[in-house]
Amino acid sequence: MTALVAVAHGSRDPRSAAVVHELLDVVRALAPSLDVRGSFLDLSVPLLGDVLRGAYADGHRSAVVVPLLLGKAFHARVDVPGAVADARLPGLDVTISDVLGPDPRLESAALRRLASVGVRSRDRTLGVVLAGAGSSHAPANALVSSIAARWAAGAGWAGVEAAFASAATPDVPTAVARLRARGARRIAVASWFLAPGFLPDRVTRLAGEGAIIAPPLGPDPEVAELILHRYRSALTADLARTA
């Protein structure tokens, strides 16, 4: 069977890798016959190349690499293909799937995380910041902004603003100020991060005292389903190319 090799960015914060492994445990529970392996691009171990070499040593001759990334920015476009190429395994047929976003399942997970900290729809006193990492690749930021606009149109809050922890604007304090100007008396922050780490912690600090902070998407069942969907879609596309 073709192995599923999930690859996350990696972090010096051990909570990040722990949450990625928890998410992959949910994937394994949904597909117990599938060989699911976790890896990282940097800062955490095992690295992607090492996991691919391990899959080959264990007898696999094909693998689908599923990037655990919410948008198609630099890591997806450059780092993941580069790490696969650097593994130098001509005997292993490696296909790289699409990244996780965009997909409605990610939005559902983010809204569930908000609900888990007591946020409800139709609360006109509440302003919501949808906080992502930020990227120099404008389409990745536009994805977060489009989700914020969709929520703003339907959730019944005082407003929803996208904000970014780095590399893009607006930043979190600017988004909070815009929501306050629209009459929001309370602020909640929805997380467009897969796992905890430096940037989510920065968002929490910048949101200000009293802000309601939703946890990252983490080991959500729909996120796990999405990983399997990306894996199966990549397999189907690969079979179609070789037919």
PDB file of C-alpha atoms in Angstrom:
ATOM      1  CA  MET A   1       0.000   0.000   0.000  1.00  0.00           C
ATOM      2  CA  THR A   2       1.134   3.536  -0.722  1.00  0.00           C
ATOM      3  CA  ALA A   3       2.312   5.211   2.468  1.00  0.00           C
ATOM      4  CA  LEU A   4       0.861   8.518   3.638  1.00  0.00           C
ATOM      5  CA  VAL A   5       3.711  10.770   4.754  1.00  0.00           C
ATOM      6  CA  ALA A   6       2.375  13.927   6.348  1.00  0.00           C
ATOM      7  CA  VAL A   7       4.788  16.840   6.580  1.00  0.00           C
ATOM      8  CA  ALA A   8       4.362  19.850   8.865  1.00  0.00           C
ATOM      9  CA  HIS A   9       6.550  22.927   9.024  1.00  0.00           C
ATOM     10  CA  GLY A  10       8.143  22.153  12.389  1.00  0.00           C
ATOM     11  CA  SER A  11       8.789  24.334  15.429  1.00  0.00           C
ATOM     12  CA  ARG A  12      11.195  24.703  18.329  1.00  0.00           C
ATOM     13  CA  ASP A  13       8.110  24.622  20.537  1.00  0.00           C
ATOM     14  CA  PRO A  14       7.543  20.957  21.507  1.00  0.00           C
ATOM     15  CA  ARG A  15       3.779  21.551  21.750  1.00  0.00           C
ATOM     16  CA  SER A  16       3.649  21.937  17.977  1.00  0.00           C
ATOM     17  CA  ALA A  17       5.033  18.492  17.132  1.00  0.00           C
ATOM     18  CA  ALA A  18       2.919  16.923  19.881  1.00  0.00           C
ATOM     19  CA  VAL A  19      -0.283  18.323  18.352  1.00  0.00           C
ATOM     20  CA  VAL A  20       0.744  17.190  14.858  1.00  0.00           C
ATOM     21  CA  HIS A  21       1.239  13.666  16.189  1.00  0.00           C
ATOM     22  CA  GLU A  22      -2.149  13.812  17.928  1.00  0.00           C
ATOM     23  CA  LEU A  23      -3.756  14.809  14.631  1.00  0.00           C
ATOM     24  CA  LEU A  24      -2.076  11.920  12.833  1.00  0.00           C
ATOM     25  CA  ASP A  25      -3.351   9.535  15.511  1.00  0.00           C
ATOM     26  CA  VAL A  26      -6.863  10.641  14.506  1.00  0.00           C
ATOM     27  CA  VAL A  27      -5.985   9.938  10.860  1.00  0.00           C
ATOM     28  CA  ARG A  28      -4.799   6.447  11.825  1.00  0.00           C
ATOM     29  CA  ALA A  29      -8.010   5.809  13.723  1.00  0.00           C
ATOM     30  CA  LEU A  30     -10.011   6.730  10.613  1.00  0.00           C
ATOM     31  CA  ALA A  31      -7.862   4.547   8.318  1.00  0.00           C
ATOM     32  CA  PRO A  32      -6.331   1.787  10.465  1.00  0.00           C
ATOM     33  CA  SER A  33      -4.993  -0.199   7.498  1.00  0.00           C
ATOM     34  CA  LEU A  34      -3.011   2.754   6.134  1.00  0.00           C
ATOM     35  CA  ASP A  35       0.645   3.348   6.975  1.00  0.00           C
ATOM     36  CA  VAL A  36       0.592   6.969   8.214  1.00  0.00           C
ATOM     37  CA  ARG A  37       3.921   8.604   9.045  1.00  0.00           C
ATOM     38  CA  GLY A  38       4.616  12.094  10.351  1.00  0.00           C
ATOM     39  CA  SER A  39       7.521  14.332   9.379  1.00  0.00           C
ATOM     40  CA  PHE A  40       8.715  17.936   9.439  1.00  0.00           C
ATOM     41  CA  LEU A  41      10.470  20.348   7.125  1.00  0.00           C
ATOM     42  CA  ASP A  42      12.661  21.927   9.802  1.00  0.00           C
ATOM     43  CA  LEU A  43      13.136  22.523  13.538  1.00  0.00           C
ATOM     44  CA  SER A  44      11.432  19.253  14.586  1.00  0.00           C
ATOM     45  CA  VAL A  45      12.239  15.608  13.947  1.00  0.00           C
ATOM     46  CA  PRO A  46      11.904  13.351  12.064  1.00  0.00           C
ATOM     47  CA  LEU A  47      12.640  15.296   8.909  1.00  0.00           C
ATOM     48  CA  LEU A  48      10.761  14.521   5.701  1.00  0.00           C
ATOM     49  CA  GLY A  49      13.742  12.997   3.897  1.00  0.00           C
ATOM     50  CA  ASP A  50      14.476  10.647   6.797  1.00  0.00           C
ATOM     51  CA  VAL A  51      10.859   9.456   6.912  1.00  0.00           C
ATOM     52  CA  LEU A  52      10.798   8.825   3.158  1.00  0.00           C
ATOM     53  CA  ARG A  53      14.015   6.828   3.420  1.00  0.00           C
ATOM     54  CA  GLY A  54      12.497   4.867   6.310  1.00  0.00           C
ATOM     55  CA  ALA A  55       9.373   4.092   4.291  1.00  0.00           C
ATOM     56  CA  TYR A  56      11.558   2.798   1.459  1.00  0.00           C
ATOM     57  CA  ALA A  57      13.636   0.689   3.850  1.00  0.00           C
ATOM     58  CA  ASP A  58      10.421  -0.819   5.215  1.00  0.00           C
ATOM     59  CA  GLY A  59       9.408  -1.997   1.744  1.00  0.00           C
ATOM     60  CA  HIS A  60       7.264   0.828   0.396  1.00  0.00           C
ATOM     61  CA  ARG A  61       7.797   1.688  -3.238  1.00  0.00           C
ATOM     62  CA  SER A  62       5.306   4.560  -3.354  1.00  0.00           C
ATOM     63  CA  ALA A  63       4.298   7.337  -0.988  1.00  0.00           C
ATOM     64  CA  VAL A  64       2.023  10.359  -1.002  1.00  0.00           C
ATOM     65  CA  VAL A  65       3.429  13.378   0.832  1.00  0.00           C
ATOM     66  CA  VAL A  66       0.588  15.438   2.317  1.00  0.00           C
ATOM     67  CA  PRO A  67       1.723  18.950   3.334  1.00  0.00           C
ATOM     68  CA  LEU A  68       0.047  19.946   6.600  1.00  0.00           C
ATOM     69  CA  LEU A  69      -0.078  23.534   5.423  1.00  0.00           C
ATOM     70  CA  LEU A  70      -3.159  25.748   5.324  1.00  0.00           C
ATOM     71  CA  GLY A  71      -2.169  27.694   2.205  1.00  0.00           C
ATOM     72  CA  LYS A  72       0.022  27.335  -0.851  1.00  0.00           C
ATOM     73  CA  ALA A  73       2.827  29.694   0.091  1.00  0.00           C
ATOM     74  CA  PHE A  74       6.623  29.321  -0.027  1.00  0.00           C
ATOM     75  CA  HIS A  75       6.847  26.148   2.051  1.00  0.00           C
ATOM     76  CA  ALA A  76       4.381  24.321  -0.181  1.00  0.00           C
ATOM     77  CA  ARG A  77       5.724  25.637  -3.468  1.00  0.00           C
ATOM     78  CA  VAL A  78       9.453  25.361  -2.730  1.00  0.00           C
ATOM     79  CA  ASP A  79      10.404  23.641   0.525  1.00  0.00           C
ATOM     80  CA  VAL A  80       8.309  20.479   0.227  1.00  0.00           C
ATOM     81  CA  PRO A  81       9.342  19.622  -3.360  1.00  0.00           C
ATOM     82  CA  GLY A  82      12.922  20.493  -2.461  1.00  0.00           C
ATOM     83  CA  ALA A  83      12.938  18.143   0.534  1.00  0.00           C
ATOM     84  CA  VAL A  84      11.494  15.334  -1.593  1.00  0.00           C
ATOM     85  CA  ALA A  85      14.151  15.888  -4.259  1.00  0.00           C
ATOM     86  CA  ASP A  86      16.912  16.003  -1.638  1.00  0.00           C
ATOM     87  CA  ALA A  87      15.859  12.574  -0.312  1.00  0.00           C
ATOM     88  CA  ARG A  88      17.256  11.082  -3.570  1.00  0.00           C
ATOM     89  CA  LEU A  89      15.235   7.866  -3.598  1.00  0.00           C
ATOM     90  CA  PRO A  90      14.812   6.818  -7.234  1.00  0.00           C
ATOM     91  CA  GLY A  91      13.216   3.541  -6.125  1.00  0.00           C
ATOM     92  CA  LEU A  92      10.402   5.329  -4.273  1.00  0.00           C
ATOM     93  CA  ASP A  93       7.614   6.884  -6.340  1.00  0.00           C
ATOM     94  CA  VAL A  94       6.648  10.035  -4.421  1.00  0.00           C
ATOM     95  CA  THR A  95       3.552  12.115  -5.171  1.00  0.00           C
ATOM     96  CA  ILE A  96       2.928  15.428  -3.390  1.00  0.00           C
ATOM     97  CA  SER A  97      -0.700  16.179  -2.643  1.00  0.00           C
ATOM     98  CA  ASP A  98      -2.389  19.551  -2.471  1.00  0.00           C
ATOM     99  CA  VAL A  99      -2.037  21.503   0.767  1.00  0.00           C
ATOM    100  CA  LEU A 100      -4.950  21.390   3.197  1.00  0.00           C
ATOM    101  CA  GLY A 101      -6.440  24.781   2.368  1.00  0.00           C
ATOM    102  CA  PRO A 102      -8.720  26.021   1.119  1.00  0.00           C
ATOM    103  CA  ASP A 103     -11.421  23.633   2.260  1.00  0.00           C
ATOM    104  CA  PRO A 104     -14.692  24.090   4.172  1.00  0.00           C
ATOM    105  CA  ARG A 105     -13.571  21.499   6.708  1.00  0.00           C
ATOM    106  CA  LEU A 106     -10.851  23.832   7.932  1.00  0.00           C
ATOM    107  CA  GLU A 107     -13.382  26.612   8.439  1.00  0.00           C
ATOM    108  CA  SER A 108     -15.665  24.234  10.331  1.00  0.00           C
ATOM    109  CA  ALA A 109     -12.780  23.257  12.586  1.00  0.00           C
ATOM    110  CA  ALA A 110     -11.884  26.897  13.260  1.00  0.00           C
ATOM    111  CA  LEU A 111     -15.497  27.715  14.145  1.00  0.00           C
ATOM    112  CA  ARG A 112     -15.678  24.695  16.451  1.00  0.00           C
ATOM    113  CA  ARG A 113     -12.553  25.934  18.215  1.00  0.00           C
ATOM    114  CA  LEU A 114     -14.234  29.315  18.698  1.00  0.00           C
ATOM    115  CA  ALA A 115     -17.344  27.620  20.078  1.00  0.00           C
ATOM    116  CA  SER A 116     -15.158  25.618  22.473  1.00  0.00           C
ATOM    117  CA  VAL A 117     -14.177  28.867  24.240  1.00  0.00           C
ATOM    118  CA  GLY A 118     -17.738  30.116  24.468  1.00  0.00           C
ATOM    119  CA  VAL A 119     -18.100  32.174  21.284  1.00  0.00           C
ATOM    120  CA  ARG A 120     -21.589  32.128  19.809  1.00  0.00           C
ATOM    121  CA  SER A 121     -23.002  33.564  16.602  1.00  0.00           C
ATOM    122  CA  ARG A 122     -25.394  36.543  16.546  1.00  0.00           C
ATOM    123  CA  ASP A 123     -23.493  38.326  19.298  1.00  0.00           C
ATOM    124  CA  ARG A 124     -23.354  41.944  18.149  1.00  0.00           C
ATOM    125  CA  THR A 125     -21.078  42.895  21.041  1.00  0.00           C
ATOM    126  CA  LEU A 126     -18.325  40.636  19.747  1.00  0.00           C
ATOM    127  CA  GLY A 127     -15.643  41.294  17.149  1.00  0.00           C
ATOM    128  CA  VAL A 128     -13.695  38.340  15.770  1.00  0.00           C
ATOM    129  CA  VAL A 129     -10.120  38.364  14.492  1.00  0.00           C
ATOM    130  CA  LEU A 130      -9.213  35.483  12.182  1.00  0.00           C
ATOM    131  CA  ALA A 131      -5.467  35.249  12.753  1.00  0.00           C
ATOM    132  CA  GLY A 132      -3.063  33.495  10.402  1.00  0.00           C
ATOM    133  CA  ALA A 133       0.689  33.301  10.038  1.00  0.00           C
ATOM    134  CA  GLY A 134       1.034  35.723   7.127  1.00  0.00           C
ATOM    135  CA  SER A 135       3.039  35.220   3.963  1.00  0.00           C
ATOM    136  CA  SER A 136       4.943  37.156   1.301  1.00  0.00           C
ATOM    137  CA  HIS A 137       2.768  35.199  -1.157  1.00  0.00           C
ATOM    138  CA  ALA A 138      -0.302  37.399  -1.512  1.00  0.00           C
ATOM    139  CA  PRO A 139      -2.785  34.645  -2.535  1.00  0.00           C
ATOM    140  CA  ALA A 140      -2.151  32.829   0.752  1.00  0.00           C
ATOM    141  CA  ASN A 141      -3.140  35.962   2.686  1.00  0.00           C
ATOM    142  CA  ALA A 142      -6.115  36.545   0.398  1.00  0.00           C
ATOM    143  CA  LEU A 143      -7.455  33.129   1.363  1.00  0.00           C
ATOM    144  CA  VAL A 144      -7.607  34.124   5.039  1.00  0.00           C
ATOM    145  CA  SER A 145      -9.171  37.473   4.163  1.00  0.00           C
ATOM    146  CA  SER A 146     -11.853  35.785   2.055  1.00  0.00           C
ATOM    147  CA  ILE A 147     -12.806  33.510   4.938  1.00  0.00           C
ATOM    148  CA  ALA A 148     -13.038  36.500   7.286  1.00  0.00           C
ATOM    149  CA  ALA A 149     -15.307  38.283   4.802  1.00  0.00           C
ATOM    150  CA  ARG A 150     -17.552  35.219   4.511  1.00  0.00           C
ATOM    151  CA  TRP A 151     -17.844  34.952   8.284  1.00  0.00           C
ATOM    152  CA  ALA A 152     -18.564  38.668   8.564  1.00  0.00           C
ATOM    153  CA  ALA A 153     -21.478  38.296   6.157  1.00  0.00           C
ATOM    154  CA  GLY A 154     -23.116  35.412   7.977  1.00  0.00           C
ATOM    155  CA  ALA A 155     -22.186  35.088  11.634  1.00  0.00           C
ATOM    156  CA  GLY A 156     -23.952  38.154  13.035  1.00  0.00           C
ATOM    157  CA  TRP A 157     -20.980  39.473  14.997  1.00  0.00           C
ATOM    158  CA  ALA A 158     -19.995  43.142  15.184  1.00  0.00           C
ATOM    159  CA  GLY A 159     -17.398  42.335  12.555  1.00  0.00           C
ATOM    160  CA  VAL A 160     -14.691  39.917  11.451  1.00  0.00           C
ATOM    161  CA  GLU A 161     -11.189  40.995  10.470  1.00  0.00           C
ATOM    162  CA  ALA A 162      -8.321  38.944   9.101  1.00  0.00           C
ATOM    163  CA  ALA A 163      -4.954  39.597  10.731  1.00  0.00           C
ATOM    164  CA  PHE A 164      -1.460  38.195  10.374  1.00  0.00           C
ATOM    165  CA  ALA A 165       1.309  37.414  12.824  1.00  0.00           C
ATOM    166  CA  SER A 166       4.094  38.305  10.382  1.00  0.00           C
ATOM    167  CA  ALA A 167       4.973  39.223   6.795  1.00  0.00           C
ATOM    168  CA  ALA A 168       1.564  40.709   5.949  1.00  0.00           C
ATOM    169  CA  THR A 169      -0.939  43.328   7.018  1.00  0.00           C
ATOM    170  CA  PRO A 170      -3.086  44.083   8.884  1.00  0.00           C
ATOM    171  CA  ASP A 171      -1.479  42.990  12.118  1.00  0.00           C
ATOM    172  CA  VAL A 172      -3.536  41.916  15.112  1.00  0.00           C
ATOM    173  CA  PRO A 173      -3.653  45.294  16.935  1.00  0.00           C
ATOM    174  CA  THR A 174      -4.869  46.974  13.725  1.00  0.00           C
ATOM    175  CA  ALA A 175      -7.613  44.392  13.282  1.00  0.00           C
ATOM    176  CA  VAL A 176      -8.676  44.791  16.920  1.00  0.00           C
ATOM    177  CA  ALA A 177      -8.809  48.593  16.522  1.00  0.00           C
ATOM    178  CA  ARG A 178     -11.001  48.269  13.436  1.00  0.00           C
ATOM    179  CA  LEU A 179     -13.428  46.013  15.295  1.00  0.00           C
ATOM    180  CA  ARG A 180     -13.554  48.394  18.271  1.00  0.00           C
ATOM    181  CA  ALA A 181     -14.365  51.226  15.862  1.00  0.00           C
ATOM    182  CA  ARG A 182     -17.332  49.185  14.622  1.00  0.00           C
ATOM    183  CA  GLY A 183     -18.703  48.907  18.134  1.00  0.00           C
ATOM    184  CA  ALA A 184     -17.240  45.600  19.313  1.00  0.00           C
ATOM    185  CA  ARG A 185     -17.009  45.606  23.107  1.00  0.00           C
ATOM    186  CA  ARG A 186     -15.336  42.201  23.288  1.00  0.00           C
ATOM    187  CA  ILE A 187     -12.724  40.567  21.052  1.00  0.00           C
ATOM    188  CA  ALA A 188     -12.328  36.907  20.157  1.00  0.00           C
ATOM    189  CA  VAL A 189      -9.474  35.459  18.117  1.00  0.00           C
ATOM    190  CA  ALA A 190     -10.055  32.508  15.781  1.00  0.00           C
ATOM    191  CA  SER A 191      -6.908  30.549  14.993  1.00  0.00           C
ATOM    192  CA  TRP A 192      -5.857  29.850  11.410  1.00  0.00           C
ATOM    193  CA  PHE A 193      -2.975  27.745  12.696  1.00  0.00           C
ATOM    194  CA  LEU A 194      -2.727  23.979  12.758  1.00  0.00           C
ATOM    195  CA  ALA A 195      -0.743  23.757  16.013  1.00  0.00           C
ATOM    196  CA  PRO A 196       0.576  25.951  18.832  1.00  0.00           C
ATOM    197  CA  GLY A 197       3.941  27.659  18.603  1.00  0.00           C
ATOM    198  CA  PHE A 198       5.758  30.977  18.380  1.00  0.00           C
ATOM    199  CA  LEU A 199       3.370  32.741  15.986  1.00  0.00           C
ATOM    200  CA  PRO A 200       0.116  31.686  17.705  1.00  0.00           C
ATOM    201  CA  ASP A 201       1.623  32.826  21.009  1.00  0.00           C
ATOM    202  CA  ARG A 202       2.500  36.151  19.394  1.00  0.00           C
ATOM    203  CA  VAL A 203      -1.104  36.547  18.239  1.00  0.00           C
ATOM    204  CA  THR A 204      -2.305  35.932  21.786  1.00  0.00           C
ATOM    205  CA  ARG A 205       0.020  38.612  23.172  1.00  0.00           C
ATOM    206  CA  LEU A 206      -0.964  41.145  20.521  1.00  0.00           C
ATOM    207  CA  ALA A 207      -4.703  40.571  20.924  1.00  0.00           C
ATOM    208  CA  GLY A 208      -4.606  42.304  24.281  1.00  0.00           C
ATOM    209  CA  GLU A 209      -5.854  41.619  27.756  1.00  0.00           C
ATOM    210  CA  GLY A 210      -9.317  40.131  27.950  1.00  0.00           C
ATOM    211  CA  ALA A 211      -9.422  38.746  24.409  1.00  0.00           C
ATOM    212  CA  ILE A 212     -11.008  35.326  24.015  1.00  0.00           C
ATOM    213  CA  ILE A 213      -8.452  33.078  22.319  1.00  0.00           C
ATOM    214  CA  ALA A 214      -9.510  29.960  20.429  1.00  0.00           C
ATOM    215  CA  PRO A 215      -6.982  27.120  20.243  1.00  0.00           C
ATOM    216  CA  PRO A 216      -5.383  26.064  16.939  1.00  0.00           C
ATOM    217  CA  LEU A 217      -7.184  23.582  14.683  1.00  0.00           C
ATOM    218  CA  GLY A 218      -5.260  20.645  16.133  1.00  0.00           C
ATOM    219  CA  PRO A 219      -6.523  17.046  16.199  1.00  0.00           C
ATOM    220  CA  ASP A 220      -9.935  17.824  14.745  1.00  0.00           C
ATOM    221  CA  PRO A 221     -11.760  14.904  13.049  1.00  0.00           C
ATOM    222  CA  GLU A 222     -12.606  16.964   9.971  1.00  0.00           C
ATOM    223  CA  VAL A 223      -8.994  18.041   9.579  1.00  0.00           C
ATOM    224  CA  ALA A 224      -8.032  14.359   9.770  1.00  0.00           C
ATOM    225  CA  GLU A 225     -10.666  13.540   7.136  1.00  0.00           C
ATOM    226  CA  LEU A 226      -9.227  16.279   4.938  1.00  0.00           C
ATOM    227  CA  ILE A 227      -5.727  14.772   5.183  1.00  0.00           C
ATOM    228  CA  LEU A 228      -7.117  11.454   3.978  1.00  0.00           C
ATOM    229  CA  HIS A 229      -9.020  13.216   1.211  1.00  0.00           C
ATOM    230  CA  ARG A 230      -5.840  14.912  -0.013  1.00  0.00           C
ATOM    231  CA  TYR A 231      -4.027  11.554   0.074  1.00  0.00           C
ATOM    232  CA  ARG A 232      -6.738   9.749  -1.897  1.00  0.00           C
ATOM    233  CA  SER A 233      -7.110  12.572  -4.413  1.00  0.00           C
ATOM    234  CA  ALA A 234      -3.368  12.489  -5.083  1.00  0.00           C
ATOM    235  CA  LEU A 235      -3.508   8.707  -5.576  1.00  0.00           C
ATOM    236  CA  THR A 236      -6.434   9.033  -7.992  1.00  0.00           C
ATOM    237  CA  ALA A 237      -4.679  11.750  -9.988  1.00  0.00           C
ATOM    238  CA  ASP A 238      -1.510   9.674 -10.111  1.00  0.00           C
ATOM    239  CA  LEU A 239      -3.393   6.635 -11.408  1.00  0.00           C
ATOM    240  CA  ALA A 240      -5.092   8.773 -14.056  1.00  0.00           C
ATOM    241  CA  ARG A 241      -1.732  10.072 -15.271  1.00  0.00           C
ATOM    242  CA  THR A 242      -0.303   6.568 -15.618  1.00  0.00           C
ATOM    243  CA  ALA A 243      -3.416   4.946 -17.152  1.00  0.00           C
TER     244      ALA A 243
END
